[in-house]
XYZ file of C-alpha atoms in Angstrom:
358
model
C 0.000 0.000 0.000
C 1.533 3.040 -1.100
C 1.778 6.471 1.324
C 0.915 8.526 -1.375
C -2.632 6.586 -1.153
C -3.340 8.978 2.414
C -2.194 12.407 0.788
C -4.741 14.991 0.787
C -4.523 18.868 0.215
C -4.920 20.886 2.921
C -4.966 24.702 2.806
C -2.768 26.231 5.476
C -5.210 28.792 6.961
C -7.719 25.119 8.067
C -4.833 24.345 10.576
C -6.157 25.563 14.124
C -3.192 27.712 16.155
C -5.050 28.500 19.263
C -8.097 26.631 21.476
C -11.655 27.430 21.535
C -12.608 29.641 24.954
C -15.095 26.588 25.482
C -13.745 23.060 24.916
C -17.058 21.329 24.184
C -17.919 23.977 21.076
C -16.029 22.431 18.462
C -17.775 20.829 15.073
C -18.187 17.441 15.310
C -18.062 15.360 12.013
C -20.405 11.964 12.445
C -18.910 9.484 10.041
C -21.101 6.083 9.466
C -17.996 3.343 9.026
C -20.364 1.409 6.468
C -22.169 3.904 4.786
C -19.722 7.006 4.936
C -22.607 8.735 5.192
C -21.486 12.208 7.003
C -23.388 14.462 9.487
C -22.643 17.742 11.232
C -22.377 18.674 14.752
C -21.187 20.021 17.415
C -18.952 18.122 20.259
C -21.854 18.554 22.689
C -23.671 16.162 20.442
C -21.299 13.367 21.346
C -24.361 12.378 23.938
C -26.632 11.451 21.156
C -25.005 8.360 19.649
C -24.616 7.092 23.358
C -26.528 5.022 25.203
C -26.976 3.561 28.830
C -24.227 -0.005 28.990
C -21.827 1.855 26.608
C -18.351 2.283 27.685
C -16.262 5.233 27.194
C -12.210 4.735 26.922
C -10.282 7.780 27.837
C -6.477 8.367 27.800
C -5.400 9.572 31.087
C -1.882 10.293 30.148
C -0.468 14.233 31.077
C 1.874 15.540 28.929
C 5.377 16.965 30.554
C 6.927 19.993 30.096
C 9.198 18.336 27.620
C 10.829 20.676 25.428
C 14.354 22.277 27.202
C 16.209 25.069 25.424
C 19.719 25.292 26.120
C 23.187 26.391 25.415
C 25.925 24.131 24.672
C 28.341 24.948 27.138
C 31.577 21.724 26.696
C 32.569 19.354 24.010
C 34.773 16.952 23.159
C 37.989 16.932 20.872
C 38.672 14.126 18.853
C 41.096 12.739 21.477
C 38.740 12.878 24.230
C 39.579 15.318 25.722
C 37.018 18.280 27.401
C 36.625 21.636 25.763
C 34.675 24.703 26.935
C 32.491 26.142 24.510
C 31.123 29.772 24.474
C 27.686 30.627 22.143
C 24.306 31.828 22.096
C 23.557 29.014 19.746
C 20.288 27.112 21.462
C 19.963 23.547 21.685
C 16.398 21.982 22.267
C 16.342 18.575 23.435
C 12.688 17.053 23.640
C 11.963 14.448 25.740
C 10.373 11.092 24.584
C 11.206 8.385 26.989
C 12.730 7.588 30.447
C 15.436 5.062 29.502
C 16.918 4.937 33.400
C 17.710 7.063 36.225
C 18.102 10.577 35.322
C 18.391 9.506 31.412
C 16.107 9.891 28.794
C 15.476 9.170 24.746
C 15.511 12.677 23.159
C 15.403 14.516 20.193
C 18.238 17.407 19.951
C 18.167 19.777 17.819
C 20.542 20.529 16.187
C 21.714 17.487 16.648
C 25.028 17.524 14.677
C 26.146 19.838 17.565
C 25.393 17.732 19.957
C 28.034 14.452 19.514
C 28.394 11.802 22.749
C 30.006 13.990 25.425
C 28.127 17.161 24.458
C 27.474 19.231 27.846
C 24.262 21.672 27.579
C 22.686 24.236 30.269
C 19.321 25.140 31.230
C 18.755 28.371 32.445
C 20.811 29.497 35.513
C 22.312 26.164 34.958
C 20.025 24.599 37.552
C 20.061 21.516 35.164
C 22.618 20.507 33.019
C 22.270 17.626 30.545
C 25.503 15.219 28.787
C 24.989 13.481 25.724
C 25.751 9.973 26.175
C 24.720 8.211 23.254
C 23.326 8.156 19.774
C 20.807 5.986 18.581
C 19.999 4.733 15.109
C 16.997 6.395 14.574
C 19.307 9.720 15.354
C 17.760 10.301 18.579
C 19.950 10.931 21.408
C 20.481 9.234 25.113
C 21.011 12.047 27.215
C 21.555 11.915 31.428
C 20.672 14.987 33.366
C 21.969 16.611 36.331
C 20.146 18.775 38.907
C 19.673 19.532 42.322
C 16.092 19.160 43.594
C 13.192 17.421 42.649
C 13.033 16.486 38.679
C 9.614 17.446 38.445
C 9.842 20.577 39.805
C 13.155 21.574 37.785
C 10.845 20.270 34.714
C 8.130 22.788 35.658
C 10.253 25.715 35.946
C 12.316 24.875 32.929
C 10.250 23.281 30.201
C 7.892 23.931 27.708
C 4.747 22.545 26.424
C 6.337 20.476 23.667
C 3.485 21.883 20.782
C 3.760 20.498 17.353
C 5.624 22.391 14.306
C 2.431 23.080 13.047
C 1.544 25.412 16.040
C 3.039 28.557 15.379
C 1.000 31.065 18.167
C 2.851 30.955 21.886
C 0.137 29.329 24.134
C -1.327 31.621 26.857
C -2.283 28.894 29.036
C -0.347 25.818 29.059
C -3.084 23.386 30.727
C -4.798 23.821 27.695
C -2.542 21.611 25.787
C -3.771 18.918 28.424
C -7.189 16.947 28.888
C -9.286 17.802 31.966
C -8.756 14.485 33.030
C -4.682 14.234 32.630
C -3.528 11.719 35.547
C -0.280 10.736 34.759
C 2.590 12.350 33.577
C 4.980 10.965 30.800
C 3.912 11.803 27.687
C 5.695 14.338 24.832
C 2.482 15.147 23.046
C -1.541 15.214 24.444
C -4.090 13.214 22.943
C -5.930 15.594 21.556
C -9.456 14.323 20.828
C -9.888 14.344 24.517
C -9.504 18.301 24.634
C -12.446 18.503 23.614
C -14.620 17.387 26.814
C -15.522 18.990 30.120
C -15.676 17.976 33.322
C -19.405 18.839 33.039
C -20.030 17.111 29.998
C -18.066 13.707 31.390
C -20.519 14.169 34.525
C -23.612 14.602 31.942
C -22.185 11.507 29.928
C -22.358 9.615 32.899
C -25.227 10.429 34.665
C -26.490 8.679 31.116
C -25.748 5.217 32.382
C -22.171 5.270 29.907
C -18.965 4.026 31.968
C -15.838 6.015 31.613
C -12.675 3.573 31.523
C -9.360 5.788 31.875
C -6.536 3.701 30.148
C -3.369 5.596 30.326
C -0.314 5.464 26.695
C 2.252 7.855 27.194
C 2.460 9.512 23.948
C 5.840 9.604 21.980
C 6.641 11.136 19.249
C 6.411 8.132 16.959
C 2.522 8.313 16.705
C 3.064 11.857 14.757
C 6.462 11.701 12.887
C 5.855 11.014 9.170
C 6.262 7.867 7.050
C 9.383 7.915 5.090
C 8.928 4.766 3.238
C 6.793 4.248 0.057
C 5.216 1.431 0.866
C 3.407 1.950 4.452
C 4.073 -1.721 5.381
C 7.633 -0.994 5.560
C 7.429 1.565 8.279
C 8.491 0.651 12.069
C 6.298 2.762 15.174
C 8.476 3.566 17.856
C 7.063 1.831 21.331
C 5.149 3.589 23.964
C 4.173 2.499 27.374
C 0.691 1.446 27.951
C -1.533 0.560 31.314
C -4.777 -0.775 31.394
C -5.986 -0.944 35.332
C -8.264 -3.543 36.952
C -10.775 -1.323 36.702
C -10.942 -0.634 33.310
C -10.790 -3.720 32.023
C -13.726 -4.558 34.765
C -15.621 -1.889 32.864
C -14.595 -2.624 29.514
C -15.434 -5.851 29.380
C -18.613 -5.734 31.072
C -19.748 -3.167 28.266
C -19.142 -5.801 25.734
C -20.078 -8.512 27.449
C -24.029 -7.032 27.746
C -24.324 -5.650 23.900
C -23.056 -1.784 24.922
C -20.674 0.386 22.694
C -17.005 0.152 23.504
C -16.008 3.683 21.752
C -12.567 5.219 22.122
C -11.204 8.595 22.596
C -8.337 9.447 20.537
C -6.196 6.872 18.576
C -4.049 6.787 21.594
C -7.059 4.707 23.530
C -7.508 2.210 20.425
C -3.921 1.462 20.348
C -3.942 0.685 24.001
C -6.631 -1.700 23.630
C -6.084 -3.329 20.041
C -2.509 -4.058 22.167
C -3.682 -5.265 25.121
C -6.469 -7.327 24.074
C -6.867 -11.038 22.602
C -8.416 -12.117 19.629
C -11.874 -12.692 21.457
C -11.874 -9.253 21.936
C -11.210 -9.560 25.968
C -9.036 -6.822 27.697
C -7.212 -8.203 30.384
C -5.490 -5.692 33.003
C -2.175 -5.454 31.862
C 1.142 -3.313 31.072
C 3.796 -2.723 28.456
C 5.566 -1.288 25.410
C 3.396 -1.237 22.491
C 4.628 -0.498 18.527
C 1.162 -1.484 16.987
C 0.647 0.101 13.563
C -2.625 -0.088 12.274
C -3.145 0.234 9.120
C -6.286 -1.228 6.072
C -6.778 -4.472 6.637
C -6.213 -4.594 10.344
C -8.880 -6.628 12.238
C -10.071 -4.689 15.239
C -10.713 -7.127 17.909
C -12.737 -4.140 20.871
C -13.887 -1.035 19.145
C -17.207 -0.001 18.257
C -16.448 3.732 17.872
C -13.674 5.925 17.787
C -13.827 9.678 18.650
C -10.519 11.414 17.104
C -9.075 14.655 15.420
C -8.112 15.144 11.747
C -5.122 13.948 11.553
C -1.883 15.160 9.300
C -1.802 14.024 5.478
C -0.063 10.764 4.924
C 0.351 9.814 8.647
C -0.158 6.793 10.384
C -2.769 8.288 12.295
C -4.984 9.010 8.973
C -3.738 5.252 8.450
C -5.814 4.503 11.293
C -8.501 5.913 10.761
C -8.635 4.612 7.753
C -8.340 0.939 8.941
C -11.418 1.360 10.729
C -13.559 3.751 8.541
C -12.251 2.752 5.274
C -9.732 5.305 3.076
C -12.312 6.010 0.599
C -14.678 7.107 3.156
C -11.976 8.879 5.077
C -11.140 10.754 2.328
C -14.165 11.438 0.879
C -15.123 13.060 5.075
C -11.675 15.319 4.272
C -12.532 16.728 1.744
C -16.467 17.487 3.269
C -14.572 18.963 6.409
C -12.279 21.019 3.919
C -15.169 22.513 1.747
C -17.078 23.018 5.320
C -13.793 24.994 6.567
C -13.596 22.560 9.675
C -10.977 23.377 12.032
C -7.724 20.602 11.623
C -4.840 18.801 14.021
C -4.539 18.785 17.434
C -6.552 22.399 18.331
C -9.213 21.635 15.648
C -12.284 20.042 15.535
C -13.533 16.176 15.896
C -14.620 13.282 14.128
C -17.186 10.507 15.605
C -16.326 7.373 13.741
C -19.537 5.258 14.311
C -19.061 1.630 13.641
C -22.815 0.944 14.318
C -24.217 3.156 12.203
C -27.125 4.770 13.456
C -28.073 6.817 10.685
């Protein structure tokens, strides 16, 4: 299957820079997975195409303050040696994974600059940061060194690791998380959950639906883009996944009497298309996940997925198009195009309804 397949035009001024004052008042695009029959709401709608015994799969992940800007500050000569090094030249190093104590998988940029040994400081150097390795993907191993507690340093330090597409400063940096957001550890929020309130959880709810928090902390992987021609060739990068006791009690019940098992955000479907087994049970369980879904994948839980619109020719459009079907993915692009929805991870929603009710 060739990438080129998931390529669609998008005009720059549809990419969304900045949150809506109100969460819950973004469009929402009903897509029927059999039909492709498409309808237009708004988020708040979300209530109608549940019902009493559905189940509702959140990701309770928080996104860290994850993006450092620095100053390279020692290096090393080719015989090993230590050299100090004086410039204004910033470094950012972006956090993706704790690999041990006090080291992490990063991305540095520049990262020619930045060679094993590399010494770069934050700030009043409060934190420091060596490079200790490279890894084959490019990304870097780096170990940090601070006084204090790392979450704290983190908070005063770091940024809200936005995507290149964001180009507007955000004003308020919880915004970039759900209302929900438990625990920390990812680089990037799943963003279809931005779009509820604590209200509208409580009025979902109060409907008889069960709310199962999962928790994948997001990595860049999910978002970088497919290099390869043909999509089958392309390797995810892992992320760590939980599913709890309880929300595999919940999940499973759902299914088990007829209700809806509908996921927010592609984060939640990978979580459970990992942890479950080909019956379709999710057992409480932990661990690294590299699914890629892609057409032709067999879902084995969902009945509904509640997601963004997602970046041409990325896995996540992949995804969605595994479950929806490309032609009627594409076909609901170009509707939300011509209908000047908002796009990516500020913009507006898409109910993928794998029941079809209309």
């Amino acid at each position: 299957m060739d990438v080129k397949d998931f390529y669609y035009d998008l005009p720059q001024e549809l990419i969304a820079q900045d949150p809506l004052a109100d969460r819950a008042s973004s469009r929402l695009m009903h897509l029927g997975r059999f039909t492709g029959k498409v309808e237009h709401c708004t988020f708040k709608d979300i209530k109608k195409f549940l019902r009493a015994g559905d189940c509702l799969v959140l990701n309770d992940t928080k996104v860290i303050p994850a993006r450092l800007i620095g100053v390279r500050t020692e290096a090393l000569n080719q015989d090993g040696s230590v050299r100090n090094v004086e410039s204004d030249a910033k470094i950012e190093i972006l956090l993706l994974k704790r690999v041990g104590d006090n080291k992490w998988e990063t991305l540095v940029k520049p990262g020619k600059k930045c060679k094993p040994g590399t010494k770069v400081t934050f700030g009043d150097g409060r934190l420091t940061a060596r490079i200790v390795d490279v890894l084959a993907d490019g990304n870097r191993v780096v170990e940090f060194f601070y006084k204090g507690i790392w979450e704290e340093v983190l908070d005063s330090l770091g940024e809200m690791p936005l995507p290149p597409y964001i180009t507007h400063k955000l004003q308020d940096k919880n915004r970039y998380q759900t209302v929900y957001a438990k625990h920390e550890g990812s680089a990037a929020a799943p963003t279809a959950g931005l779009h509820f309130t604590k209200e509208l959880l409580k009025e979902i709810e109060d409907m008889g639906v069960s709310i199962a928090y999962v928790t994948l902390h997001v990595g860049l992987g999910t978002f970088r883009p497919v290099k390869v021609e043909k999509i089958e060739e392309h390797h995810m990068h892992s992320e760590f996944y939980v599913v709890s006791e309880e929300a595999s009690q919940k999940i499973n019940d759902a299914k088990n009497n007829g209700g809806k098992i509908i996921c927010v955000g592609t984060t939640s479907m990978r979580t459970l298309e990992s942890a479950a087994s080909d019956d379709g049970f999710v057992p409480a369980t932990s661990g690294w996940t590299d699914i890629f879904i892609y057409p032709g994948y067999k879902f084995k839980v969902a009945d509904g997925l509640l997601t963004n619109f997602h970046l041409p020719e990325s896995t996540l459009v992949m995804l969605v198009s595994a479950l929806a079907g490309k032609d009627n993915v594409m076909n609901a692009y170009k509707e939300a195009i011509k209908e000047k929805y908002r796009f990516f991870s500020f913009g507006d929603a898409m109910y993928i309804d794998c029941r079809d009710l209309f």
